[in-house]
Amino acid sequence: MKLKIAIFGGSGYGGAELLRILLLHPNAEIKLVTANEHAGKAVGEVHRNLLGLTDLQFTKAPDDLERLDDLDCIFLALPHGQAMKIAPKLPANVRIIDLSGDFRLGDAGSFKTHYGREHTAMDTQSEFVYGLTETNREVVRTARRVANPGCFATATLLGLAPLVANSLLSCRVIVDAKTGSSGSGARPAANTHHPQRSNSFYAYKPFVHQHVPEIEQELKNVGEWNNELVFMTHSLPVARGIFASIYTETKEEFSAADARALFAHFYRESFFVRLVEGSPDINWVKNTNFCDIGFAARGRQLVVFTAIDNLVKGAAGQAVQNMNLMFGLDEKTGLMLTGGNP
């Protein structure tokens, strides 16, 4: 079976990773890839890492979206605010996976507060399910439209879901999360310019990061979540990777071995979650779809460490993982990606 695929927004980092993964996916055939500013250029000319792997060319987004009904799946890898304009016009028979934040939040007011714009397609939003594969697998399996999680949300939720599902937390949760510069997108900006970032370290969006409501919304679906969440994000002087330190307190003494056993059971069917001794390292998950999780404990104090590649497990890889589920394929198909050493 070859799935006919379209990618809207193929010139950014998320689109580039979708291309890298799907070009080698045994069940995928990319029929259309859009990038208005690069229309007419070869994919390999824009993404030099893909030179020689495809004859595809970027095109402008088609005006008549209803005519795309011969496709099986459309990935929307567009800046926030654009997918909500496109998704309502796409054929109902085509499955959609949106990598932006447009359809993650069920509350229009929360969306406006955190994304700084009105949501213009809330009727369509109700058709989307939240695509954190490891916690929402059965819902994704039957879904026709999926909102892919944010990168920080993925790293945080995978580190908290087993604890919340088992009602083990007794106080506020503090998440100290750090990300590489690719999380800000391919277009240069003051905060991602190399001379600014290469030897620097700083916090940004304290208390107001757009992934906070997404995290809390999903935790309430996982279990009983009434805890206070303190969520802080920081800029790392690296290109790829997210590392999250999640500080919790459990209702009873809980050792690192206890945490490992709990997480091993919760993620027993989740190939892409790896439990490590001590701390994970972003180097070992770069370019892969893995989330590595480690633990440290003292009495009732438990720290969960998570590491992902923000562009793969935090974006394109998880999107393909969801696509595999939606079409009855093995989750791992096309995603057996290894990191480098060193």
Coordinates of C-alpha atoms in Angstrom, one line a residue:
M1 CA 0.0 0.0 0.0
K2 CA 1.3 3.4 -1.0
L3 CA -0.3 6.4 0.7
K4 CA -0.6 9.5 -1.4
I5 CA 0.7 12.3 0.6
A6 CA 0.8 16.1 0.5
I7 CA 2.8 18.4 2.6
F8 CA 1.8 22.1 3.0
G9 CA 4.7 24.1 4.1
G10 CA 7.7 22.1 3.0
S11 CA 10.4 24.7 3.2
G12 CA 10.6 25.1 7.0
Y13 CA 12.3 22.8 9.5
G14 CA 9.2 20.7 10.2
G15 CA 8.5 20.3 6.5
A16 CA 12.1 19.4 5.8
E17 CA 11.9 16.6 8.5
L18 CA 8.6 15.3 7.0
L19 CA 10.3 15.1 3.6
R20 CA 13.4 13.4 5.1
I21 CA 11.3 10.7 6.8
L22 CA 8.5 10.2 4.2
L23 CA 10.9 10.0 1.2
L24 CA 12.2 6.8 2.8
H25 CA 8.9 5.5 4.2
P26 CA 8.0 2.3 2.4
N27 CA 4.2 3.1 2.4
A28 CA 4.3 6.8 1.4
E29 CA 4.4 8.6 -1.9
I30 CA 4.7 12.3 -1.8
K31 CA 2.5 13.8 -4.5
L32 CA 2.5 17.5 -3.6
V33 CA 4.8 19.7 -1.5
T34 CA 4.0 23.4 -1.2
A35 CA 6.2 26.4 -0.4
N36 CA 5.0 29.6 -2.0
E37 CA 8.3 31.5 -1.7
H38 CA 10.2 28.6 -3.3
A39 CA 7.6 27.6 -5.9
G40 CA 9.4 26.1 -8.9
K41 CA 12.5 25.1 -7.1
A42 CA 13.6 21.5 -6.6
V43 CA 13.3 20.2 -3.1
G44 CA 17.0 19.2 -3.2
E45 CA 18.0 22.8 -4.0
V46 CA 16.2 24.2 -0.9
H47 CA 17.1 21.3 1.4
R48 CA 20.6 20.3 0.4
N49 CA 20.5 17.2 2.7
L50 CA 17.9 15.8 0.3
L51 CA 19.9 16.4 -2.9
G52 CA 19.6 13.4 -5.2
L53 CA 16.9 11.7 -3.1
T54 CA 13.9 13.1 -5.0
D55 CA 12.9 14.9 -8.2
L56 CA 10.0 16.7 -6.4
Q57 CA 9.6 20.5 -6.8
F58 CA 7.9 22.9 -4.5
T59 CA 4.7 24.4 -5.8
K60 CA 2.3 27.1 -4.6
A61 CA -0.6 26.0 -2.5
P62 CA -3.5 25.2 -4.9
D63 CA -6.5 27.5 -4.9
D64 CA -9.1 24.8 -5.3
L65 CA -8.4 22.6 -2.2
E66 CA -11.5 20.5 -2.8
R67 CA -9.7 18.9 -5.8
L68 CA -7.3 17.2 -3.5
D69 CA -9.7 14.4 -2.7
D70 CA -7.5 11.8 -4.4
L71 CA -5.0 12.1 -1.6
D72 CA -4.9 9.9 1.5
C73 CA -3.2 12.2 4.0
I74 CA -2.2 15.9 4.1
F75 CA 0.3 17.3 6.6
L76 CA 0.0 20.9 7.5
A77 CA 3.5 22.2 8.5
L78 CA 2.6 25.8 8.4
P79 CA 3.1 28.8 10.8
H80 CA 0.5 29.2 13.5
G81 CA -2.6 30.8 12.2
Q82 CA -2.5 29.4 8.6
A83 CA -3.8 25.9 9.1
M84 CA -7.1 27.2 10.4
K85 CA -7.7 28.9 7.1
I86 CA -6.9 25.8 5.1
A87 CA -8.3 22.8 7.1
P88 CA -12.0 23.7 6.8
K89 CA -11.7 23.7 3.0
L90 CA -9.9 20.4 2.6
P91 CA -11.9 17.3 1.4
A92 CA -13.6 15.4 4.2
N93 CA -12.3 12.1 3.0
V94 CA -8.6 13.0 3.3
R95 CA -6.9 12.5 6.7
I96 CA -5.2 15.6 8.1
I97 CA -2.3 16.0 10.5
D98 CA -1.6 19.6 11.6
L99 CA 1.8 20.3 13.1
S100 CA 0.9 23.9 14.2
G101 CA -0.9 25.0 17.3
D102 CA -4.1 25.9 15.5
F103 CA -6.2 22.9 16.6
R104 CA -4.6 21.7 19.8
L105 CA -6.7 23.8 22.2
G106 CA -10.4 23.3 22.7
D107 CA -11.0 26.8 24.2
A108 CA -11.1 29.7 21.9
G109 CA -10.3 32.2 24.7
S110 CA -7.3 30.3 25.7
F111 CA -6.1 30.1 22.1
K112 CA -6.4 33.9 21.7
T113 CA -4.5 34.5 25.0
H114 CA -1.6 32.3 24.2
Y115 CA -1.4 32.6 20.4
G116 CA -2.3 36.3 20.1
R117 CA -5.1 35.9 17.5
E118 CA -8.7 35.0 17.2
H119 CA -9.5 31.4 16.3
T120 CA -11.6 31.4 13.1
A121 CA -12.4 27.7 12.8
M122 CA -13.6 26.4 16.1
D123 CA -16.2 24.2 14.4
T124 CA -13.4 22.5 12.6
Q125 CA -11.3 22.3 15.8
S126 CA -13.9 20.0 17.3
E127 CA -13.0 17.4 14.6
F128 CA -9.4 17.2 15.7
V129 CA -8.1 14.8 18.3
Y130 CA -4.9 15.4 20.2
G131 CA -2.1 13.4 18.8
L132 CA 0.2 12.4 21.6
T133 CA 0.5 8.9 20.4
E134 CA 1.6 7.2 23.7
T135 CA -1.4 8.5 25.7
N136 CA -4.0 8.7 23.0
R137 CA -3.2 5.8 20.8
E138 CA -6.7 4.3 20.4
V139 CA -8.3 7.6 19.6
V140 CA -5.6 8.5 17.0
R141 CA -6.1 5.1 15.4
T142 CA -9.7 5.9 14.3
A143 CA -9.2 9.7 13.8
R144 CA -9.5 11.5 10.5
R145 CA -8.0 14.8 11.8
V146 CA -5.1 15.0 14.3
A147 CA -3.6 18.0 16.1
N148 CA 0.1 17.1 16.5
P149 CA 1.4 18.1 20.0
G150 CA 3.9 20.9 20.6
C151 CA 7.5 19.9 21.2
F152 CA 7.7 21.2 24.8
A153 CA 4.3 19.6 25.5
T154 CA 5.5 16.2 24.2
A155 CA 8.6 16.2 26.4
T156 CA 6.6 17.3 29.5
L157 CA 3.5 15.1 29.0
L158 CA 5.6 12.0 28.5
G159 CA 7.4 12.7 31.7
L160 CA 4.2 13.3 33.7
A161 CA 1.5 11.1 32.2
P162 CA 2.3 7.9 34.2
L163 CA 2.3 9.9 37.5
V164 CA -0.9 11.7 36.8
A165 CA -2.7 8.6 35.5
N166 CA -1.8 6.9 38.8
S167 CA -2.7 9.9 41.1
L168 CA 0.7 10.0 42.7
L169 CA 1.4 13.7 42.8
S170 CA 0.8 15.7 46.0
C171 CA 1.9 19.3 45.2
R172 CA 2.8 21.8 42.5
V173 CA 4.9 20.6 39.5
I174 CA 7.8 22.6 38.3
V175 CA 9.0 22.0 34.7
D176 CA 12.4 23.5 33.7
A177 CA 12.6 22.9 30.0
K178 CA 15.4 23.9 27.5
T179 CA 15.3 23.9 23.7
G180 CA 17.6 24.3 20.8
S181 CA 17.3 27.1 18.3
S182 CA 15.5 25.1 15.6
G183 CA 12.4 25.3 17.8
S184 CA 12.0 28.9 16.6
G185 CA 11.7 28.0 13.0
A186 CA 13.8 28.4 9.9
R187 CA 13.3 32.1 9.4
P188 CA 16.1 34.0 11.2
A189 CA 15.1 36.2 14.2
A190 CA 17.0 38.2 16.8
N191 CA 16.7 35.4 19.4
T192 CA 17.9 32.7 17.1
H193 CA 20.7 34.5 15.3
H194 CA 23.9 32.5 15.8
P195 CA 26.1 35.2 17.3
Q196 CA 23.3 35.9 19.9
R197 CA 22.6 32.2 20.8
S198 CA 25.9 30.3 20.3
N199 CA 27.4 31.2 23.6
S200 CA 24.3 32.4 25.5
F201 CA 21.7 31.0 27.8
Y202 CA 18.4 32.7 28.8
A203 CA 14.8 32.1 29.8
Y204 CA 11.9 33.2 27.7
K205 CA 8.1 33.4 27.9
P206 CA 8.0 32.7 31.7
F207 CA 4.6 31.6 32.8
V208 CA 3.0 32.4 29.4
H209 CA 4.4 29.8 27.0
Q210 CA 1.7 28.7 24.5
H211 CA 2.2 25.0 25.4
V212 CA 1.1 25.5 29.0
P213 CA -2.7 25.2 28.3
E214 CA -2.1 22.3 26.0
I215 CA -0.2 20.4 28.7
E216 CA -2.8 21.1 31.3
Q217 CA -5.7 20.2 28.9
E218 CA -4.1 16.8 28.1
L219 CA -3.2 16.0 31.7
K220 CA -6.9 16.3 32.6
N221 CA -7.6 13.7 29.9
V222 CA -4.9 11.4 31.3
G223 CA -6.1 11.5 34.9
E224 CA -7.1 13.7 37.8
W225 CA -5.0 16.9 37.4
N226 CA -5.6 19.6 39.9
N227 CA -2.0 20.5 40.6
E228 CA -0.3 23.9 40.0
L229 CA 2.0 23.9 37.0
V230 CA 5.0 26.2 37.0
F231 CA 6.5 26.0 33.5
M232 CA 9.7 27.7 32.5
T233 CA 11.4 27.6 29.1
H234 CA 15.0 28.4 28.3
S235 CA 17.2 28.8 25.2
L236 CA 20.0 26.3 24.7
P237 CA 23.0 27.2 22.5
V238 CA 22.4 24.1 20.3
A239 CA 20.4 23.5 17.1
R240 CA 18.4 20.5 18.1
G241 CA 16.9 19.0 21.2
I242 CA 14.7 19.5 24.2
F243 CA 15.7 18.6 27.8
A244 CA 13.1 18.9 30.5
S245 CA 13.7 18.5 34.3
I246 CA 10.3 17.9 35.9
Y247 CA 10.3 18.4 39.7
T248 CA 7.5 16.7 41.6
E249 CA 6.5 15.5 45.0
T250 CA 4.7 12.2 45.5
K251 CA 2.1 11.3 48.1
E252 CA 4.4 8.6 49.6
E253 CA 8.1 7.8 49.4
F254 CA 8.9 6.8 45.8
S255 CA 12.3 5.7 44.7
A256 CA 13.9 6.0 41.3
A257 CA 13.4 2.2 40.9
D258 CA 9.7 2.6 41.7
A259 CA 9.4 5.3 39.1
R260 CA 11.2 3.2 36.5
A261 CA 8.9 0.2 37.2
L262 CA 5.8 2.5 36.9
F263 CA 6.9 4.1 33.7
A264 CA 8.0 0.7 32.2
H265 CA 4.5 -0.6 32.7
F266 CA 2.7 2.5 31.5
Y267 CA 4.8 2.6 28.3
R268 CA 5.1 -1.1 27.8
E269 CA 3.6 -0.8 24.3
S270 CA 5.5 2.4 23.4
F271 CA 8.6 1.5 21.4
F272 CA 9.7 5.1 21.2
V273 CA 9.9 5.7 25.0
R274 CA 13.3 4.6 26.4
L275 CA 14.1 4.5 30.1
V276 CA 17.7 5.2 30.9
E277 CA 19.8 5.1 34.0
G278 CA 20.5 8.5 35.5
S279 CA 20.1 11.4 33.1
P280 CA 19.2 11.2 29.4
D281 CA 21.2 13.2 26.9
I282 CA 19.9 15.1 23.9
N283 CA 22.8 13.8 21.9
W284 CA 21.4 10.3 21.9
V285 CA 17.9 11.3 20.7
K286 CA 19.0 13.8 18.0
N287 CA 17.5 12.9 14.6
T288 CA 15.4 10.1 16.1
N289 CA 11.8 9.6 17.2
F290 CA 12.8 8.5 20.7
C291 CA 12.0 10.1 24.1
D292 CA 14.6 9.1 26.7
I293 CA 13.4 9.3 30.3
G294 CA 15.5 9.1 33.5
F295 CA 14.8 9.6 37.2
A296 CA 16.3 10.9 40.5
A297 CA 14.5 10.5 43.8
R298 CA 14.9 11.5 47.5
G299 CA 12.1 10.5 49.9
R300 CA 9.0 11.9 48.3
Q301 CA 10.9 14.2 46.0
L302 CA 11.0 12.8 42.4
V303 CA 12.6 14.4 39.4
V304 CA 11.8 13.1 35.9
F305 CA 14.2 14.0 33.1
T306 CA 13.1 13.8 29.5
A307 CA 15.0 14.4 26.2
I308 CA 13.7 14.5 22.7
D309 CA 14.6 15.9 19.3
N310 CA 12.2 18.8 19.0
L311 CA 11.9 18.4 15.2
V312 CA 11.3 14.6 15.2
K313 CA 9.5 13.3 18.3
G314 CA 8.5 16.9 18.9
A315 CA 7.1 17.4 15.4
A316 CA 7.5 15.5 12.2
G317 CA 8.4 12.1 13.6
Q318 CA 5.4 12.0 15.9
A319 CA 3.2 13.2 12.9
V320 CA 4.4 10.2 10.9
Q321 CA 3.9 7.9 13.9
N322 CA 0.3 9.2 14.0
M323 CA -0.1 8.7 10.3
N324 CA 1.0 5.1 10.7
L325 CA -1.6 4.5 13.3
M326 CA -4.4 6.2 11.3
F327 CA -3.7 3.9 8.3
G328 CA -3.3 0.6 10.2
L329 CA 0.5 0.5 9.8
D330 CA 3.0 -0.5 12.5
E331 CA 3.9 2.7 14.5
K332 CA 7.6 2.2 13.8
T333 CA 7.3 2.2 10.0
G334 CA 9.7 4.6 8.5
L335 CA 10.8 5.8 11.9
M336 CA 13.6 3.4 12.7
L337 CA 16.0 6.3 12.9
T338 CA 19.2 6.2 14.8
G339 CA 21.2 9.0 16.3
G340 CA 24.9 9.5 15.9
N341 CA 27.8 8.8 18.2
P342 CA 29.1 11.2 19.1

